[in-house]
Amino acid sequence: MSANHGPEGQQTKHQPQTYDSAFLKACRREPVPHAPVWFMRQAGRSLPEYLKVREGIPMLESCMRPELVTEITLQPVRRHKVDAAIYFSDIVVPLKAIGIDLDIKPGVGPVVAEPIRTRADLDRLRDLTPEDVRYVTEAIGMLTAELGGTPLIGFAGAPFTLASYLVEGGPSRNHEHTKALMYGDPQLWADLLDRLAEITSAFLKVQIEAGASAVQLFDSWVGALAPADYRRSVMPASVKVFDAVAHYGVPRIHFGVGTGELLGLMGEAGADVVGVDWRVPLDEAARRVGPGKALQGNLDPAVLFSSREAVEAKTDEVLAAAAGLEGHVFNLGHGVLPTTDPDALTRLVEYVHTRTAV
C-alpha cells in the first residue's frame, strides 16, 4: 500500500521522498538498509537546546506555537540523526482545543479542573474540527518542508488514557474512579470512550492530511487493565480510531506501558506496528502478537545511564531478539528519561545503524 495514497485513492500530503525511508520500510515489513531508530520523547527535557527554547513558556502554550513546535521537533533529528521525527505535542492538546479546562502542571502532569463522571458531563466533549488545531496543520507543513526524506510521526492519546485523565482529574496510580465508572456504568463508559475515539480520530486525521507519514496511538495507562476488561471495555474504541485513519494508508503504531498481557489484543485493534515496552523480549512479543505486524522497541530507558559497554551489550540483546521479526523499528521501551545524557542517545543511534547495516 502506498504511503501517499490510501486504498480508496485518497491522496495525502506526504513527501514522496519519505516512502523509501528505512522507517517506513520497516513499518511495512520490507527489507531495510539498517534498523531504523527513533525514541519516544526524543524531543524534550533531555536536550539542553529544548530547555533553552522552552524557558518561561508553559507546556500547552508551547504546543500551540508552530515555529516553536517545528524547532523542538527538529532538534533530536539534527542531534541524534534518528530515522523519524515525532510531532512535538501532548496527548491532552485536543481536549484543551475543544474547551476542556485543564492544564499541565510541572512535576504532576495534566490536571482537569472538573472531572467527567456523569452523562451530563459528556456534553462538554464536543467534536474536534481542523479549525480548533490550525497550529498543528501549520507546524506540520513547516516540518515536512524541513525534514525532506525523514518521515514525521503524528500522534495522539488513546481513548482509555484520555478517559483516565478526564475521569480521575489527573494522573492516577490505581485508576479508582476510572475503573469504578467502567464497571459500574458500562453504557456511560462506552459512550465516553466512543466520544473520545471521535476526537482522537479527528486529531490524527488533521496530522495525516497535513503531511504526517505515520501515526502512533499512545495508551499510556492501559496496562492497568486485565485482558478481558481491555477486550470488552476499551478495544472497540481503539479499533474505531485505527479504522478511521486506515484509508490514508499510513502506518499505524500502537504503544502502551506494562501491556505484555495485552500485546495480542493491541495488534488485533488494527495497528500495523505494535510497540513493546522493555518487560517482554521482542521474540516473545512477536509470538504473542502473531504474524502480519511489525514490532517497535524495546531497550529499557534506564540502561542509558549505564556504561557504554553495558548499553551496547543490552542493545545487542534487543537486536538478537528482533532478528527474526517481519519488521523492526528500534526504540526504547518507554520515553527518554529527563536526565538522560543526550550523547548516549546519539551513540545509540549510530551503534544500531552500524550493527544492523546490510
Coordinates of C-alpha atoms in Angstrom, one line a residue:
M1 CA 0.0 0.0 0.0
S2 CA 1.4 3.4 -0.9
A3 CA 2.3 5.8 1.9
N4 CA 0.9 8.5 -0.3
H5 CA -2.4 7.0 -1.4
G6 CA -4.9 5.1 0.7
P7 CA -6.7 2.0 -0.7
E8 CA -9.6 4.3 -1.7
G9 CA -7.2 6.5 -3.7
Q10 CA -7.2 9.4 -1.2
Q11 CA -4.1 11.4 -1.6
T12 CA -2.4 12.9 1.4
K13 CA 0.4 15.4 1.6
H14 CA 3.3 13.1 2.3
Q15 CA 6.6 13.9 0.8
P16 CA 7.3 11.3 -1.9
Q17 CA 10.9 11.0 -0.7
T18 CA 9.9 9.5 2.7
Y19 CA 8.3 6.5 1.1
D20 CA 11.6 4.6 0.7
S21 CA 12.9 5.6 4.2
A22 CA 14.2 2.9 6.4
F23 CA 11.5 3.7 9.0
L24 CA 8.5 3.4 6.6
K25 CA 10.0 0.3 5.0
A26 CA 10.3 -1.4 8.4
C27 CA 6.7 -0.4 9.3
R28 CA 5.6 -2.1 6.0
R29 CA 7.8 -5.1 6.9
E30 CA 10.0 -4.6 3.9
P31 CA 13.8 -5.1 3.8
V32 CA 15.7 -2.2 5.2
P33 CA 19.3 -1.0 4.8
H34 CA 19.6 -0.8 8.6
A35 CA 17.2 -1.0 11.6
P36 CA 15.5 2.4 11.8
V37 CA 15.8 4.2 15.1
W38 CA 13.7 6.9 16.9
F39 CA 12.9 7.5 20.5
M40 CA 9.7 8.3 22.3
R41 CA 10.1 11.6 24.0
Q42 CA 13.2 12.2 21.9
A43 CA 12.2 15.9 21.6
G44 CA 12.2 17.3 25.1
R45 CA 13.7 17.5 28.5
S46 CA 16.8 15.6 27.9
L47 CA 18.1 18.2 25.4
P48 CA 19.7 21.5 26.6
E49 CA 18.6 23.2 23.4
Y50 CA 15.0 22.2 24.3
L51 CA 15.2 23.7 27.8
K52 CA 16.6 26.9 26.3
V53 CA 13.8 27.5 23.8
R54 CA 11.1 26.4 26.2
E55 CA 12.3 28.6 29.1
G56 CA 9.4 30.5 30.6
I57 CA 6.8 29.0 28.2
P58 CA 4.1 26.8 29.7
M59 CA 3.8 23.3 28.1
L60 CA 0.4 23.7 26.5
E61 CA 1.3 27.1 25.1
S62 CA 4.5 25.7 23.6
C63 CA 2.4 23.1 21.8
M64 CA 0.4 25.8 20.1
R65 CA 3.2 27.8 18.6
P66 CA 4.0 26.4 15.2
E67 CA 7.6 27.9 15.0
L68 CA 8.4 26.5 18.4
V69 CA 6.9 23.1 17.7
T70 CA 8.9 22.9 14.5
E71 CA 12.2 23.8 16.2
I72 CA 11.6 21.3 19.1
T73 CA 10.6 18.5 16.7
L74 CA 13.7 19.0 14.6
Q75 CA 16.2 19.2 17.5
P76 CA 16.7 15.4 18.0
V77 CA 16.8 14.8 14.3
R78 CA 19.7 17.2 14.0
R79 CA 21.5 16.0 17.0
H80 CA 20.9 12.2 17.0
K81 CA 20.4 11.5 13.3
V82 CA 17.3 9.5 14.1
D83 CA 15.3 7.9 11.3
A84 CA 12.0 9.6 12.1
A85 CA 10.8 12.8 13.8
I86 CA 7.8 12.7 16.1
Y87 CA 5.5 15.7 16.3
F88 CA 6.0 17.6 19.5
S89 CA 2.7 17.9 21.4
D90 CA 0.9 16.4 24.3
I91 CA -1.9 13.9 24.4
V92 CA -4.3 16.4 26.1
V93 CA -3.9 19.0 23.4
P94 CA -7.1 18.0 21.5
L95 CA -9.0 18.1 24.8
K96 CA -7.8 21.6 25.5
A97 CA -8.6 22.6 21.9
I98 CA -12.3 21.7 22.4
G99 CA -12.6 23.7 25.6
I100 CA -11.9 21.3 28.5
D101 CA -10.5 23.3 31.4
L102 CA -7.1 21.6 32.0
D103 CA -3.5 22.5 32.5
I104 CA -0.2 20.6 32.6
K105 CA 1.3 21.2 36.0
P106 CA 5.1 20.8 36.2
G107 CA 6.0 17.7 38.1
V108 CA 2.4 16.5 38.1
G109 CA 1.1 16.2 34.6
P110 CA -2.3 17.0 33.1
V111 CA -4.8 18.3 35.7
V112 CA -8.5 18.6 34.8
A113 CA -10.5 21.3 36.7
E114 CA -13.8 19.5 36.5
P115 CA -13.6 15.7 36.1
I116 CA -16.0 14.0 33.7
R117 CA -18.1 11.4 35.7
T118 CA -21.7 11.8 34.7
R119 CA -23.8 11.6 31.5
A120 CA -24.3 15.3 31.6
D121 CA -20.5 15.8 31.5
L122 CA -20.3 14.2 28.1
D123 CA -21.8 17.3 26.6
R124 CA -18.5 19.1 27.3
L125 CA -16.8 16.8 24.9
R126 CA -17.7 18.4 21.5
D127 CA -16.4 17.4 18.2
L128 CA -12.8 18.5 17.2
T129 CA -12.5 20.4 14.0
P130 CA -9.4 21.3 11.9
E131 CA -10.0 24.9 12.8
D132 CA -9.6 24.1 16.5
V133 CA -6.0 23.0 15.9
R134 CA -4.9 25.2 13.0
Y135 CA -1.5 25.5 14.6
V136 CA -1.0 21.7 14.1
T137 CA -1.6 22.0 10.4
E138 CA 0.7 25.0 10.1
A139 CA 3.5 23.3 12.1
I140 CA 3.4 20.1 10.2
G141 CA 3.6 22.0 6.9
M142 CA 6.7 23.7 8.2
L143 CA 8.2 20.5 9.4
T144 CA 7.7 18.4 6.3
A145 CA 9.4 21.2 4.3
E146 CA 12.4 21.0 6.6
L147 CA 12.5 17.2 7.1
G148 CA 12.8 16.2 3.5
G149 CA 13.3 12.5 3.4
T150 CA 12.9 12.0 7.1
P151 CA 9.3 10.8 8.0
L152 CA 7.2 12.7 10.6
I153 CA 5.2 10.6 13.0
G154 CA 1.9 12.2 14.2
F155 CA 0.5 11.0 17.5
A156 CA -2.5 11.1 19.8
G157 CA -3.5 9.7 23.2
A158 CA -5.7 6.6 23.0
P159 CA -9.3 6.8 24.3
F160 CA -8.7 4.9 27.5
T161 CA -5.8 7.0 28.6
L162 CA -7.6 10.2 27.8
A163 CA -10.6 8.9 29.7
S164 CA -8.5 8.1 32.7
Y165 CA -7.2 11.7 32.9
L166 CA -10.7 13.1 32.4
V167 CA -12.4 10.8 35.0
E168 CA -9.6 10.9 37.6
G169 CA -8.9 14.6 37.1
G170 CA -5.2 14.0 36.7
P171 CA -2.6 11.2 36.8
S172 CA -3.6 8.3 38.9
R173 CA -1.7 5.3 40.3
N174 CA -4.7 3.0 40.7
H175 CA -7.4 4.5 38.4
E176 CA -10.1 4.0 41.1
H177 CA -12.6 6.4 39.6
T178 CA -11.9 5.2 36.0
K179 CA -12.5 1.6 36.9
A180 CA -15.5 2.4 39.1
L181 CA -17.1 4.1 36.1
M182 CA -16.1 1.3 33.7
Y183 CA -17.5 -1.4 35.9
G184 CA -20.4 0.5 37.4
D185 CA -21.9 2.2 34.4
P186 CA -20.7 0.3 31.3
Q187 CA -23.0 2.2 28.9
L188 CA -21.8 5.6 30.1
W189 CA -18.2 4.3 29.9
A190 CA -18.8 3.1 26.3
D191 CA -20.3 6.4 25.3
L192 CA -17.4 8.3 26.8
L193 CA -14.8 6.2 25.0
D194 CA -16.7 6.4 21.8
R195 CA -16.8 10.2 22.0
L196 CA -13.0 10.3 22.7
A197 CA -12.4 7.9 19.8
E198 CA -14.1 10.5 17.5
I199 CA -12.0 13.3 18.9
T200 CA -8.8 11.3 18.7
S201 CA -9.6 10.2 15.1
A202 CA -10.2 13.8 14.1
F203 CA -6.9 14.9 15.6
L204 CA -5.0 12.1 13.8
K205 CA -6.7 13.0 10.5
V206 CA -5.5 16.6 10.8
Q207 CA -2.0 15.4 11.2
I208 CA -2.1 12.9 8.4
E209 CA -3.7 15.4 6.0
A210 CA -1.1 18.0 6.9
G211 CA 1.7 15.6 5.9
A212 CA 2.5 13.1 8.7
S213 CA 3.9 9.9 7.3
A214 CA 2.8 7.6 10.2
V215 CA 0.8 7.9 13.4
Q216 CA 1.2 6.5 16.9
L217 CA -1.6 5.9 19.3
F218 CA -0.3 6.2 22.9
D219 CA -2.3 4.2 25.5
S220 CA -0.1 5.1 28.5
W221 CA -2.3 3.7 31.2
V222 CA -3.9 0.7 29.5
G223 CA -1.5 -1.7 31.2
A224 CA -3.6 -1.2 34.3
L225 CA -6.3 -3.5 32.7
A226 CA -6.8 -7.2 32.5
P227 CA -7.1 -8.6 29.0
A228 CA -10.8 -9.4 29.4
D229 CA -11.6 -5.8 30.5
Y230 CA -9.5 -4.5 27.7
R231 CA -11.3 -6.6 25.1
R232 CA -14.7 -5.7 26.3
S233 CA -14.4 -2.1 27.5
V234 CA -11.5 -0.5 25.6
M235 CA -10.6 -2.3 22.4
P236 CA -13.8 -1.2 20.5
A237 CA -12.8 2.5 20.9
S238 CA -9.2 1.8 19.8
V239 CA -10.5 -0.2 16.8
K240 CA -12.6 2.8 15.9
V241 CA -9.6 5.1 15.8
F242 CA -7.5 2.8 13.7
D243 CA -10.3 2.2 11.3
A244 CA -11.0 5.9 10.9
V245 CA -7.5 6.5 9.5
A246 CA -7.0 3.2 7.7
H247 CA -7.9 4.7 4.3
Y248 CA -4.9 7.0 4.3
G249 CA -2.5 4.1 4.0
V250 CA 0.0 5.4 6.6
P251 CA 1.5 3.0 9.1
R252 CA -0.4 3.0 12.4
I253 CA 1.6 2.3 15.6
H254 CA 0.1 1.3 18.9
F255 CA 2.0 1.6 22.2
G256 CA 1.2 1.2 25.8
V257 CA 3.2 0.7 29.0
G258 CA 3.0 -2.6 31.0
T259 CA 1.0 -4.2 28.2
G260 CA 2.7 -7.5 28.0
E261 CA -0.5 -9.4 28.6
L262 CA -2.4 -7.2 26.0
L263 CA 0.0 -7.3 23.1
G264 CA -2.0 -9.7 21.0
L265 CA -5.2 -7.7 21.6
M266 CA -3.4 -4.4 20.8
G267 CA -2.4 -5.9 17.5
E268 CA -5.9 -7.0 16.8
A269 CA -7.2 -3.5 17.4
G270 CA -5.8 -2.5 14.0
A271 CA -2.2 -1.4 14.4
D272 CA 0.4 -2.1 11.7
V273 CA 3.2 -1.8 14.2
V274 CA 2.9 -2.8 17.9
G275 CA 5.1 -1.0 20.3
V276 CA 6.6 -3.2 23.1
D277 CA 7.9 -2.0 26.4
W278 CA 11.1 -3.4 27.9
R279 CA 9.4 -6.0 30.0
V280 CA 8.8 -8.5 27.2
P281 CA 11.6 -9.7 24.8
L282 CA 10.8 -8.9 21.2
D283 CA 10.8 -12.6 20.1
E284 CA 8.3 -13.4 22.8
A285 CA 6.3 -10.3 21.9
A286 CA 6.2 -11.5 18.2
R287 CA 4.7 -14.8 19.4
R288 CA 2.0 -13.0 21.4
V289 CA 1.2 -10.5 18.6
G290 CA 1.2 -13.1 15.8
P291 CA 2.2 -12.7 12.1
G292 CA 1.5 -9.7 9.9
K293 CA 2.7 -7.0 12.3
A294 CA 6.0 -5.1 12.7
L295 CA 7.2 -4.5 16.2
Q296 CA 8.8 -1.4 17.8
G297 CA 11.1 -1.3 20.8
N298 CA 12.4 -2.1 23.3
L299 CA 15.5 -1.1 25.2
D300 CA 14.9 -0.2 28.8
P301 CA 15.4 3.6 29.0
A302 CA 17.3 3.3 32.3
V303 CA 20.0 1.3 30.5
L304 CA 21.2 4.6 29.0
F305 CA 22.5 5.6 32.5
S306 CA 25.0 2.7 32.5
S307 CA 28.4 2.4 30.8
R308 CA 28.8 2.5 27.1
E309 CA 29.8 -1.2 27.1
A310 CA 26.6 -2.1 29.1
V311 CA 24.4 -0.1 26.7
E312 CA 25.9 -1.8 23.7
A313 CA 25.5 -5.3 25.4
K314 CA 21.8 -4.7 26.2
T315 CA 21.3 -3.2 22.7
D316 CA 22.7 -6.4 21.2
E317 CA 20.2 -8.4 23.3
V318 CA 17.3 -6.4 21.8
L319 CA 18.7 -6.8 18.3
A320 CA 19.2 -10.5 18.7
A321 CA 15.6 -10.9 19.9
A322 CA 14.5 -8.9 16.9
A323 CA 16.5 -10.9 14.4
G324 CA 13.6 -13.0 13.2
L325 CA 10.9 -10.3 13.1
E326 CA 9.0 -9.4 10.0
G327 CA 9.7 -5.7 10.6
H328 CA 11.5 -4.0 13.5
V329 CA 11.7 -0.3 14.5
F330 CA 14.3 0.2 17.2
N331 CA 13.1 2.3 20.1
L332 CA 13.2 2.5 23.8
G333 CA 10.6 0.5 25.8
H334 CA 9.2 3.9 27.0
G335 CA 10.1 7.5 26.7
V336 CA 13.5 9.1 27.1
L337 CA 14.0 9.9 30.8
P338 CA 14.6 13.6 31.5
T339 CA 18.1 13.3 32.9
T340 CA 19.4 11.0 30.1
D341 CA 22.7 12.1 28.6
P342 CA 21.9 13.3 25.1
D343 CA 25.3 11.9 23.9
A344 CA 24.2 8.4 25.0
L345 CA 21.3 8.6 22.6
T346 CA 23.4 9.9 19.7
R347 CA 25.8 7.0 20.3
L348 CA 23.0 4.5 20.5
V349 CA 21.6 5.6 17.1
E350 CA 25.0 5.2 15.5
Y351 CA 25.6 1.8 17.1
V352 CA 22.2 0.4 16.0
H353 CA 22.8 1.7 12.4
T354 CA 26.3 0.2 12.3
R355 CA 25.3 -3.2 13.9
T356 CA 22.3 -3.7 11.6
A357 CA 23.7 -2.4 8.3
V358 CA 23.4 -4.7 5.3

